Coordinates of C-alpha atoms in Angstrom, one line a residue:
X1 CA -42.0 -5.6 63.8
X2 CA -40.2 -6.3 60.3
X3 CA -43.6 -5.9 58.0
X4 CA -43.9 -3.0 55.4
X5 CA -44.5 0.4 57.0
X6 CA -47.0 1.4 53.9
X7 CA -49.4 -0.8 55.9
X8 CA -51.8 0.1 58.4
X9 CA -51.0 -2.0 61.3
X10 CA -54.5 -3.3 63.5
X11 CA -55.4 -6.4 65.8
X12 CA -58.8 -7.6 66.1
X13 CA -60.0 -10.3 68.1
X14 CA -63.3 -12.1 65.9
X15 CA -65.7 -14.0 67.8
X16 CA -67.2 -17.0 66.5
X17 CA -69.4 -19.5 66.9
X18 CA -68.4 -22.9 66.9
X19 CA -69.4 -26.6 66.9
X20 CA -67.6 -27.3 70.6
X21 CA -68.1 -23.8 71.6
X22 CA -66.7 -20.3 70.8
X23 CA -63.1 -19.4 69.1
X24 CA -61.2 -16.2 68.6
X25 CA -59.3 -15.9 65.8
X26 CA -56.5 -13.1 65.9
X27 CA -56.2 -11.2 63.1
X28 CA -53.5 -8.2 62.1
X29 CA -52.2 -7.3 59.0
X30 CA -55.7 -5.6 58.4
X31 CA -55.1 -2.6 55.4
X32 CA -56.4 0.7 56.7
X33 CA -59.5 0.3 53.9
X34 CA -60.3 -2.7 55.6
X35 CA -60.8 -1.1 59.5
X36 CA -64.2 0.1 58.9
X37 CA -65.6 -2.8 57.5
X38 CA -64.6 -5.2 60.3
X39 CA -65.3 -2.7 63.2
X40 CA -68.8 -3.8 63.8
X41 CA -67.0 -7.5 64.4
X42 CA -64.7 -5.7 66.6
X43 CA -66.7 -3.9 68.9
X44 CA -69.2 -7.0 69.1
X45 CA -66.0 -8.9 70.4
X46 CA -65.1 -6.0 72.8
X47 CA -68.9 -6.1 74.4
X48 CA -68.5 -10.0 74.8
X49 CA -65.3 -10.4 75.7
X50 CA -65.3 -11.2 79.8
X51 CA -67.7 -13.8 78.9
X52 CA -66.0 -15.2 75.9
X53 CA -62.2 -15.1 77.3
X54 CA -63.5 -17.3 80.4
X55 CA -64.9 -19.3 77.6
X56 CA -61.9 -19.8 75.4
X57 CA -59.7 -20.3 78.7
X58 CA -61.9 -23.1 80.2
X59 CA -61.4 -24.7 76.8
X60 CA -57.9 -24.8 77.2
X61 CA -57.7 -25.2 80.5
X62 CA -56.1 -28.5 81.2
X63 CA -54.7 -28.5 84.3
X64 CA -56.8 -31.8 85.1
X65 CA -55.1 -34.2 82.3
X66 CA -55.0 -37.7 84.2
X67 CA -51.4 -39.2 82.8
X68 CA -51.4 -42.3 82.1
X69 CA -50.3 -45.0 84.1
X70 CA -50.4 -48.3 82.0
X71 CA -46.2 -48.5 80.6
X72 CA -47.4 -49.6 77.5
X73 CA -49.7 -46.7 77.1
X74 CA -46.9 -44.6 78.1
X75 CA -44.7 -46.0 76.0
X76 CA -47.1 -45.6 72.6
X77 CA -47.6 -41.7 74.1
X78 CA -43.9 -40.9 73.9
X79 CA -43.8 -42.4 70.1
X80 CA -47.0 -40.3 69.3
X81 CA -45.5 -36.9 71.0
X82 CA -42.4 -37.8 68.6
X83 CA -43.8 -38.2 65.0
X84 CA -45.3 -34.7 65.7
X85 CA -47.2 -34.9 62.4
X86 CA -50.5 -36.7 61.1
X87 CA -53.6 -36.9 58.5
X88 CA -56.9 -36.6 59.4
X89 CA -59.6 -37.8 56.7
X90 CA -63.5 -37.2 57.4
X91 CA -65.3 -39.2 54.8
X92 CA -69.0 -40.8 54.1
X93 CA -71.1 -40.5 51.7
X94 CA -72.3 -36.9 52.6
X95 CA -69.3 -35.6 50.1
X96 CA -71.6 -36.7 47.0
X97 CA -73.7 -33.4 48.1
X98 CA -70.8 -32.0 48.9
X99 CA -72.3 -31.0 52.4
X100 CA -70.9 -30.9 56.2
X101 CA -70.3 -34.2 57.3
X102 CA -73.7 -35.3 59.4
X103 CA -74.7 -32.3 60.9
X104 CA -77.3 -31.5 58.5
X105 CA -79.2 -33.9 60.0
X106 CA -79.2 -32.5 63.6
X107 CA -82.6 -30.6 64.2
X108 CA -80.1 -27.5 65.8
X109 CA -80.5 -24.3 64.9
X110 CA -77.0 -23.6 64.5
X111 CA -75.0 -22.3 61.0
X112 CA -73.7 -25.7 61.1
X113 CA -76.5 -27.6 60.9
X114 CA -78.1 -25.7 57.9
X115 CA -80.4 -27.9 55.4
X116 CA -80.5 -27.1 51.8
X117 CA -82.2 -28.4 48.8
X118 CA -85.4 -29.7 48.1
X119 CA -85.9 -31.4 51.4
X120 CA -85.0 -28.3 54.0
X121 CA -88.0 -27.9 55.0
X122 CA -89.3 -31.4 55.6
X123 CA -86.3 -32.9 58.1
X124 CA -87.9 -36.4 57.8
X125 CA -87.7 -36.1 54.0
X126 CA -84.4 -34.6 53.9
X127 CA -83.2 -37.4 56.4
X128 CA -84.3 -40.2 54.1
X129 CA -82.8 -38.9 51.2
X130 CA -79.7 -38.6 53.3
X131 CA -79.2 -41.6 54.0
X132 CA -80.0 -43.1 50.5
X133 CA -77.5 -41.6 49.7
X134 CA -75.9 -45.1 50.7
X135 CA -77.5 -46.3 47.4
X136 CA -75.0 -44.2 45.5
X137 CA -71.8 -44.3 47.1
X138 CA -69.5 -45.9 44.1
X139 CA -66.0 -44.0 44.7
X140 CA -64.2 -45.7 42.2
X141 CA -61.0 -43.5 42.0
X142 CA -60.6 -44.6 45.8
X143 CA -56.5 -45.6 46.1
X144 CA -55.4 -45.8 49.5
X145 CA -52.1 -46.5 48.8
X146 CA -51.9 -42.9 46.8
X147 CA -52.8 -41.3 50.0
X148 CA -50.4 -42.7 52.0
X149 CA -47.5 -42.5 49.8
X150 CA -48.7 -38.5 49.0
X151 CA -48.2 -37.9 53.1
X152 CA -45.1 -40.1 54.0
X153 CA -43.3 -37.7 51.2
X154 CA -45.0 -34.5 53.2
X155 CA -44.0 -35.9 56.4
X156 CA -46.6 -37.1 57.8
X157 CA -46.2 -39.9 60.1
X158 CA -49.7 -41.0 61.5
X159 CA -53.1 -41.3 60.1
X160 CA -57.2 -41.2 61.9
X161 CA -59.5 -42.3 59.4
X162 CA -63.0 -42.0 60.1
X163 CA -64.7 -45.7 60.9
X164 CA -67.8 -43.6 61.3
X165 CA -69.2 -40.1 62.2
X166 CA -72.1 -39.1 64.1
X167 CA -74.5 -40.1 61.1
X168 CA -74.1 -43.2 61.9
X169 CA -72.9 -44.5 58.3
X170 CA -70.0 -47.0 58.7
X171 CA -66.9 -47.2 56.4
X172 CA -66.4 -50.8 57.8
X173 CA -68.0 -54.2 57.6
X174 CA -69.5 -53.8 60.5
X175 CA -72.2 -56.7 61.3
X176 CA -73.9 -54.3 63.9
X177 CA -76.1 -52.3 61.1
X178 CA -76.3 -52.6 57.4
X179 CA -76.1 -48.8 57.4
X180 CA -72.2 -49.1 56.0
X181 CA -70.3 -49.3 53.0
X182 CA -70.8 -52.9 52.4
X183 CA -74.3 -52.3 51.8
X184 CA -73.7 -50.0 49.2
X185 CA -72.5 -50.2 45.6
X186 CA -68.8 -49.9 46.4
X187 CA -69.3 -52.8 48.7
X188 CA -68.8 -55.4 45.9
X189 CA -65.5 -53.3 44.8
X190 CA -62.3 -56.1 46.1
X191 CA -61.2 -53.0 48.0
X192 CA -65.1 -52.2 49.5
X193 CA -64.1 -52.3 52.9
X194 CA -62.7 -48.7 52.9
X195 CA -61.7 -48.2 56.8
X196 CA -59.8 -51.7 56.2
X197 CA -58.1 -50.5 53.5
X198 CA -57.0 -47.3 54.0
X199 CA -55.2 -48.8 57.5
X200 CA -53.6 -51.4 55.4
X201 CA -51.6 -48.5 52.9
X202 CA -50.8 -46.3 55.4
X203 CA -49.6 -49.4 57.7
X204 CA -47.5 -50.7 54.8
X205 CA -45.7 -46.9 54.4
X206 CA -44.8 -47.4 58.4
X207 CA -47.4 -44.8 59.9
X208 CA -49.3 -45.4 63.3
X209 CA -52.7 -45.9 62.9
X210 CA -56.0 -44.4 64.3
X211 CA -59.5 -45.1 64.3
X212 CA -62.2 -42.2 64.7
X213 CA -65.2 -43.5 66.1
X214 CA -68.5 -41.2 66.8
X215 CA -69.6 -42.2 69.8
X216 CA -72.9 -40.8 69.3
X217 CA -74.9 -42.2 66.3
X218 CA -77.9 -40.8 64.8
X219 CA -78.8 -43.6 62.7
X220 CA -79.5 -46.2 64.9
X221 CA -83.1 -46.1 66.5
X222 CA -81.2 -47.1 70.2
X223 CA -79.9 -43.4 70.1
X224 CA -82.4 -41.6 68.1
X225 CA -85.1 -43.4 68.9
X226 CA -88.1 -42.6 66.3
X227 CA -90.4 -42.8 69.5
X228 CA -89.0 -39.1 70.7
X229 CA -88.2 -37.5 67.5
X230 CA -85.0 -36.0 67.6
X231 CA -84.9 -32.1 69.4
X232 CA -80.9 -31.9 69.1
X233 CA -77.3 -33.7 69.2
X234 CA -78.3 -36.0 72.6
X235 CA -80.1 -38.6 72.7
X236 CA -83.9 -38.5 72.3
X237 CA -84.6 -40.1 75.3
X238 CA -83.5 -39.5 79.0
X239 CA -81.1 -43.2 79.3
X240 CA -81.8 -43.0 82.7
X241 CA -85.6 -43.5 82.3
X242 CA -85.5 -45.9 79.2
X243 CA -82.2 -48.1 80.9
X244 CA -83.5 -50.6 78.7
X245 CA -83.2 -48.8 75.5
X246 CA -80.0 -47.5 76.6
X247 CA -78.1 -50.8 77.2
X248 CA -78.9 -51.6 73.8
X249 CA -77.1 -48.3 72.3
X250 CA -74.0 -49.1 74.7
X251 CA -73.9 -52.6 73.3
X252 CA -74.1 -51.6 69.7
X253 CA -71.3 -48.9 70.5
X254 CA -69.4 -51.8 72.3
X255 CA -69.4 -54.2 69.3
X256 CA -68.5 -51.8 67.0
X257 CA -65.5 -50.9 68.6
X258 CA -64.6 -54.5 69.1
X259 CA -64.8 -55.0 65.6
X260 CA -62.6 -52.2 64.8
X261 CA -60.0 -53.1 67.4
X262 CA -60.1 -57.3 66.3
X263 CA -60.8 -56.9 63.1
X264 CA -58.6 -54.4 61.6
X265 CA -55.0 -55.3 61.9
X266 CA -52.4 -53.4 64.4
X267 CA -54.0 -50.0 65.8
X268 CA -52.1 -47.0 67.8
X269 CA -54.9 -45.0 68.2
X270 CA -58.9 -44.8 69.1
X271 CA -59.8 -41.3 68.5
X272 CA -63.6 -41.0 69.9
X273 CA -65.7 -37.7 69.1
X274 CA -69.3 -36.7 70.0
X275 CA -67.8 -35.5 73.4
X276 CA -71.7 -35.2 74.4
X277 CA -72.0 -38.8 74.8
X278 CA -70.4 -38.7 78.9
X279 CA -71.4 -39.1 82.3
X280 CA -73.4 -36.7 83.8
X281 CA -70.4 -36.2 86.2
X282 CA -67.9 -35.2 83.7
X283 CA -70.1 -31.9 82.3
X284 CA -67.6 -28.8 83.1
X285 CA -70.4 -26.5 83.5
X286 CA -67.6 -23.4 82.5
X287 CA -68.1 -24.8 78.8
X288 CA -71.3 -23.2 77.2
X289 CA -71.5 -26.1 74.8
X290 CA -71.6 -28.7 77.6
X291 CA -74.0 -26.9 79.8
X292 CA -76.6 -28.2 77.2
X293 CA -75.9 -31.6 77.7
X294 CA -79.7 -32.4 79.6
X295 CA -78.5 -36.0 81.3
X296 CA -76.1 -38.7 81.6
X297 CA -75.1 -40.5 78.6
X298 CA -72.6 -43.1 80.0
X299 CA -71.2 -45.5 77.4
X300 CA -68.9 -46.9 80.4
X301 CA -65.5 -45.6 79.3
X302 CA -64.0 -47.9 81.4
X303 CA -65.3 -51.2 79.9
X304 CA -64.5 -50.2 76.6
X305 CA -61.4 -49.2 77.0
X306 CA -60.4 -52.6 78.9
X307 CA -61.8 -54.2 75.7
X308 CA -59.9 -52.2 73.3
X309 CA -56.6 -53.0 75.0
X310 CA -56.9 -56.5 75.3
X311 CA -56.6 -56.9 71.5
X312 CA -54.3 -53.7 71.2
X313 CA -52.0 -53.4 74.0
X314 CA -50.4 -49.9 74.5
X315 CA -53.8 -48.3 72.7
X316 CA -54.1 -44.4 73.1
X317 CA -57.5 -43.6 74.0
X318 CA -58.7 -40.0 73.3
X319 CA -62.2 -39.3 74.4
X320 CA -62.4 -35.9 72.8
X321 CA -63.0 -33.2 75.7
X322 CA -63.7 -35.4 78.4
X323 CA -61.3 -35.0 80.7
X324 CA -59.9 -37.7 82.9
X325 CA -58.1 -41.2 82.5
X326 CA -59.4 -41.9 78.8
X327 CA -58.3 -38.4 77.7
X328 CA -54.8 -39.5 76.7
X329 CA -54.1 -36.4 74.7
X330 CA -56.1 -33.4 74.2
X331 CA -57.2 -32.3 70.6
X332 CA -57.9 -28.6 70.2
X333 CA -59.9 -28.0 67.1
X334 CA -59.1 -25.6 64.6
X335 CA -56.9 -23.8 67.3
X336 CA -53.1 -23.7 68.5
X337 CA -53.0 -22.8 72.4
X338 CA -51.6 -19.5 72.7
X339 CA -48.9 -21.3 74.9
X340 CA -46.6 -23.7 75.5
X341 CA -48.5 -26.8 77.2
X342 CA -46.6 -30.0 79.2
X343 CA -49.1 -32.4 78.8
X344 CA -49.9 -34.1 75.0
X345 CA -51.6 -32.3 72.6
X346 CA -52.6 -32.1 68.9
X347 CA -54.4 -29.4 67.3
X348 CA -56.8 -31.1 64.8
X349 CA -57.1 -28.7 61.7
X350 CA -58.8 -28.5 58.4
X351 CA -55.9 -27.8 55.0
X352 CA -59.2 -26.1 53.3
X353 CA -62.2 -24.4 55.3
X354 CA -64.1 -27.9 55.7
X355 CA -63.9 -31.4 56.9
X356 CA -65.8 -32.7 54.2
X357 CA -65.7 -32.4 50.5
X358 CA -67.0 -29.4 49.1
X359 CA -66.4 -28.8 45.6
X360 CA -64.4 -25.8 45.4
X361 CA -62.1 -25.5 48.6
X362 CA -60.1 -22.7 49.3
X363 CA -56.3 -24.0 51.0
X364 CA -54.3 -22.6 52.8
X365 CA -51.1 -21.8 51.6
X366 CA -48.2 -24.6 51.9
X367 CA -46.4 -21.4 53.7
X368 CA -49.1 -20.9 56.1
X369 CA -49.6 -24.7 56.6
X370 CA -45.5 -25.3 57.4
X371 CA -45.7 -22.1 59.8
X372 CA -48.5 -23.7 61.9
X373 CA -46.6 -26.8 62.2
X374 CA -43.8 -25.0 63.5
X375 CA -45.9 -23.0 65.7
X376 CA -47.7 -26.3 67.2
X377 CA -44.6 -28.0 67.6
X378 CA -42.9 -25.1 69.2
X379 CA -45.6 -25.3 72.0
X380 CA -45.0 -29.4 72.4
X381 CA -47.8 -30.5 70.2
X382 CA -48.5 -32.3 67.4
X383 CA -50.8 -30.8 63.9
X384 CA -53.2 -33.2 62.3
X385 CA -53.9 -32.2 59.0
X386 CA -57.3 -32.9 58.0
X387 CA -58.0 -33.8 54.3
X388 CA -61.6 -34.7 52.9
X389 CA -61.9 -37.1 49.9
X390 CA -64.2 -36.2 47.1
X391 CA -67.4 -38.7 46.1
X392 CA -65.2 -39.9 43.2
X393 CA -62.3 -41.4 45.9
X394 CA -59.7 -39.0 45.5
X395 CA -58.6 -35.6 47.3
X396 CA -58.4 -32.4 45.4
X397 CA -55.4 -32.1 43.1
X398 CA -54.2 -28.9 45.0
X399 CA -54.2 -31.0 48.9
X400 CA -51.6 -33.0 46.9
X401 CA -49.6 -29.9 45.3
X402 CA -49.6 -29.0 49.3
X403 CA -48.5 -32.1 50.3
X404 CA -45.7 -31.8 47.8
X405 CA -44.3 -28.5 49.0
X406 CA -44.8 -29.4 52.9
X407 CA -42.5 -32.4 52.0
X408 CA -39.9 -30.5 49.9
X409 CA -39.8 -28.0 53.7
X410 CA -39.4 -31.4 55.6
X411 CA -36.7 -32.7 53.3
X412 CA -34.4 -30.4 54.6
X413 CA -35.8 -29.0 57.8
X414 CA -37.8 -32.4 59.8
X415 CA -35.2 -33.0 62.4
X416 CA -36.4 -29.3 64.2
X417 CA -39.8 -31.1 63.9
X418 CA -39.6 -35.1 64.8
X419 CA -38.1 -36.5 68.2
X420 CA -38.5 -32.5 69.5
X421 CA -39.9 -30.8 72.5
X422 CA -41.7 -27.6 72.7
X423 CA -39.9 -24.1 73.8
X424 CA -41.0 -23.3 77.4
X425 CA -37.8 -21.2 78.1
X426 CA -37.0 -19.4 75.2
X427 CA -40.4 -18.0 74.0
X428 CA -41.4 -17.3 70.8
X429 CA -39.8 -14.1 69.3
X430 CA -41.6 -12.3 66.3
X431 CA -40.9 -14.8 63.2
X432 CA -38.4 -17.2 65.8
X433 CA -39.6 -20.2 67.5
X434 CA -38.0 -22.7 68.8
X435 CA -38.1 -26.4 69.4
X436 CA -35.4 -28.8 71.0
X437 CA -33.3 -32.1 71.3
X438 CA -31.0 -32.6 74.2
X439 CA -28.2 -31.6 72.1
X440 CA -29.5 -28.4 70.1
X441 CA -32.3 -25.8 69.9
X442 CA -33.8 -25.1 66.8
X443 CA -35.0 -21.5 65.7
X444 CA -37.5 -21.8 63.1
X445 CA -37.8 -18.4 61.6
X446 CA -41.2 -18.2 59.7
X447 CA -40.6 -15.7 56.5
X448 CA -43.2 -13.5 54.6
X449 CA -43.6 -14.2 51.2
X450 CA -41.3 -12.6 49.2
X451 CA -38.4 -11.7 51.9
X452 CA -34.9 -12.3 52.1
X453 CA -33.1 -14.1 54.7
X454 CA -31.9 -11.6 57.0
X455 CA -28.1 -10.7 57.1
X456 CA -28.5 -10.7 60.9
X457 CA -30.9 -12.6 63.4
X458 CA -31.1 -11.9 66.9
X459 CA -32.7 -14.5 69.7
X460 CA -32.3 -13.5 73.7
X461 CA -32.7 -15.5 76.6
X462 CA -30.7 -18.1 75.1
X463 CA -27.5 -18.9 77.0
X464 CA -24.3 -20.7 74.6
X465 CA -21.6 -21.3 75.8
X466 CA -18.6 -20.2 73.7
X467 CA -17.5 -23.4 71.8
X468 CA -21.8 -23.7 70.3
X469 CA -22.0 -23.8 67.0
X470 CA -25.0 -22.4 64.5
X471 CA -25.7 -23.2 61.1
X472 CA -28.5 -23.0 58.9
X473 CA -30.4 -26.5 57.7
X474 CA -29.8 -26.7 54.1
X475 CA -26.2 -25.4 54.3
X476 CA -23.0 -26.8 55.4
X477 CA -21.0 -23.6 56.7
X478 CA -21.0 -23.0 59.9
X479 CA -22.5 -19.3 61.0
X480 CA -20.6 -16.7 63.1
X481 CA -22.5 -15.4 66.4
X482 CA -21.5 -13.1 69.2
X483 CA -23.1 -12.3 72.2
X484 CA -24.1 -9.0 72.7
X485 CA -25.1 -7.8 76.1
X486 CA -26.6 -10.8 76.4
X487 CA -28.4 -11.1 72.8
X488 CA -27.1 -13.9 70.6
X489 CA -26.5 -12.4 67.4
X490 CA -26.0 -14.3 63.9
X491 CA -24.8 -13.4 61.1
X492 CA -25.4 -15.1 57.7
X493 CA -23.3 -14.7 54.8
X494 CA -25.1 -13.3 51.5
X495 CA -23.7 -16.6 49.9
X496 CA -24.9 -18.7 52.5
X497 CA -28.9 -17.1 52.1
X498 CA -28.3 -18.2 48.7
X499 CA -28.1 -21.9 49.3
X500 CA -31.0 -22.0 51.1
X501 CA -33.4 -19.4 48.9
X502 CA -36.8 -18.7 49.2
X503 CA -37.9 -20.8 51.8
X504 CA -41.3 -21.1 53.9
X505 CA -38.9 -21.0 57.2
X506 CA -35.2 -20.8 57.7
X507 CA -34.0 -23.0 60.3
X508 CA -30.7 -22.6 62.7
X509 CA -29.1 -25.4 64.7
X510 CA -28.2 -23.8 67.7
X511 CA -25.6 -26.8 68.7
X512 CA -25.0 -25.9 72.8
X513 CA -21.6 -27.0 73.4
X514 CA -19.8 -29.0 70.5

């Protein structure tokens, strides 16, 4: 290691609780007056461990991923797995409390789920004022077209908008429920139909376009039916002993997504959450979260699919978690695999702490932000970037100073990003990883805040032959390297470090033979 030896050097592995399940989160760097105060964490962690690593690894277990056999599907896959880098936008009209999107409304008793205000203790009171909230929704600073320029110039080159979370409130015209934006006082603004519009800017600005769609929905009374008062997330009624209240949900959840995939111009992607709503069958039993799934909510993946691809030919399906031939890319959340992985994969992940609006966000650092891009894409995934709009329309002026600085990174470093593969030879190295083209590798070295390139970078099991040629994005001049017993050693120049100053991450173009 590189870092300052005045620091106290720890890892901790902190367990928590989490929507789809548990998540460690790896932490070092911890300063020695820190220790104590996380050690309870830490030792809580140790005792749960066994249970919590098989856990984590069924999670990310993927070995069943069902490729895809339609060309045209293939075809879209291939385009997806190249633009490496998208926006992800949870919206409704939960941001005018400035609240986690929907699941105040789930009777859970889960962190997540936490009711506040002067309805907490009455859900049926809190739930109506929820979803008046419809009578409010005016975001009149709402530009579209300001979004998507703000993440072409980071980048970015794909967008999932949310057509509607598990709330049930639609940011379409949907003619299935007047739950939806139309019905509120935006709905007589020209540019009303949100979902519509926001696919129409990022469109125009060349990006490939995805639809999230909850397939639960715990508006309408054909999932939560007011019958069985709501216990949880599923349904409040067995399906299999009300079939005839169930056909009904599957046929509203049918003709929304037609609408969406008719209705709304060219789309790349359907990205489906509420990975709950699944056939009995499909429940991996290794997942905590999934052995509380009590019966078979079958939506018939199958028919819906066939449906969405007859008006959008080539459509990537991704039925969040449910593994099997509508899976067509799996979506850790708020997560990187601690590996390389051969099958398609994005790592959904939040700039600030939340989905949705909250009113003071804390984000993370463009230098963190281009490091976990380079970290995804080194293990052959793509980052989506979630961003939350506020009630007014508009994000928070800090996502956009972000957005600037990611793009400034990209302006000179994007080709060891697009059209790339992950590194399953090389391995990542301290600050180095690596990504490649047929022609080159590219070492992305990720740099503290503060440091200097160094005069001297060393990568192993990397074999050049003797005409390759380095050099450093951003500069011109070729680098000098030697192998030494088998280490490939570069040097930079102190003038060269100067051309390329104070970056997030250095990169080298490792060209093999030239």
């Amino acid at each position: 290691m590189n870092e300052p030896m005045a620091r106290t050097w720890c890892i901790f592995f902190y367990v928590k609780r989490k929507r789809g399940g548990f998540v460690f989160i790896l932490t070092r760097n911890i300063n020695q007056h820190t220790i104590m105060r996380h050690l309870l964490t830490f030792c809580l962690g140790i005792l749960l461990f066994p249970t919590l690593f098989a856990q984590q690894h069924a999670e990310q277990d993927h070995s069943k991923y069902v490729v895809p056999t339609d060309p045209q599907v293939q075809q879209k896959l291939q385009q997806w797995q190249n633009v490496k880098f998208g926006l992800l936008m949870h919206w409704g009209t939960y941001s005018q409390w400035g609240i986690v999107e929907s699941w105040s409304l789930c009777p859970e008793d889960e962190g997540w789920c936490e009711r506040r205000g002067p309805y907490a203790n009455d859900w049926y009171g809190y739930k109506k004022a929820y979803e008046n909230l419809q009578n409010s929704f005016n975001p009149l600073d709402f530009n579209p077209d300001k979004w998507a320029k703000a993440a072409k110039a980071a980048g970015m080159k794909y967008v999932v908008f949310t057509t509607k979370h598990h709330d049930g409130f639609c940011m379409f015209d949907t003619k299935q429920t007047d739950y939806n934006v139309m019905k509120s006082p935006f709905g007589k603004n020209p540019k009303g139909n949100i979902a519509l519009e926001v696919f129409k800017s990022f469109r125009a600005e060349d990006f490939m376009i995805g639809a999230y769609f909850s397939k639960p929905d715990w508006h309408t009374p054909d999932y939560w039916w007011p019958y069985f008062p709501p216990k949880d997330r599923n349904s409040s009624y067995p399906p299999k002993k009300y079939p005839e209240k169930w056909e009904k949900f599957k046929a509203f959840t049918y003709a929304q997504i037609q609408e969406l995939m008719r209705d709304y111009g060219k789309m790349d992607i359907l990205w489906l959450d509420g990975g709950w709503v699944r056939p009995f069958s499909t429940i991996d039993t290794a997942i905590s979260w999934q052995k509380t799934i009590p019966f078979d909510q079958d939506i018939d993946m199958p028919k819906i699919a066939a449906m969405a691809r007859s008006y959008q030919p080539g459509l990537l399906v991704v039925d969040r978690t449910v593994t099997g031939p509508y899976e067509n890319y799996v979506t850790p959340e708020q997560q990187i695999p601690g590996h390389y992985m051969p099958i398609p994969w994005e790592t959904c992940l939040t700039m600030g702490d939340s989905w949705s609006y909250i009113p003071k966000e804390n984000f993370k650092p463009a230098r963190k932000l281009i490091h976990i891009l380079a970290d995804v894409v080194s293990k052959n995934g793509n980052l989506l970037l979630n961003i939350a709009p506020s009630p007014q329309g508009d994000f928070h002026a800090e996502a956009y100073d972000r957005l600037q600085e990611i793009g400034k990174w990209m302006d000179t470093n994007s080709e060891a990003i697009y059209n790339t593969t992950g590194d399953n030879s090389i391995g990542t190295q301290g600050k180095l990883v690596f990504t490649h083209k047929p022609d080159a590798v590219y070492a992305i070295y990720r740099a503290e805040e503060g440091e200097n390139l160094p005069a001297k970078i060393q990568i192993k099991n990397l074999q050049l032959d003797k005409k390759a040629k380095i050099s450093l994005l951003g500069s011109k001049d070729p680098l000098k390297w030697s192998n030494e017993n088998g280490v490939i050693s570069i040097t930079i120049p102190e003038k060269t470090a100067k051309i390329v100053p104070n970056s997030y991450a250095w990169v080298f173009k490792i060209v093999k033979n030239s």
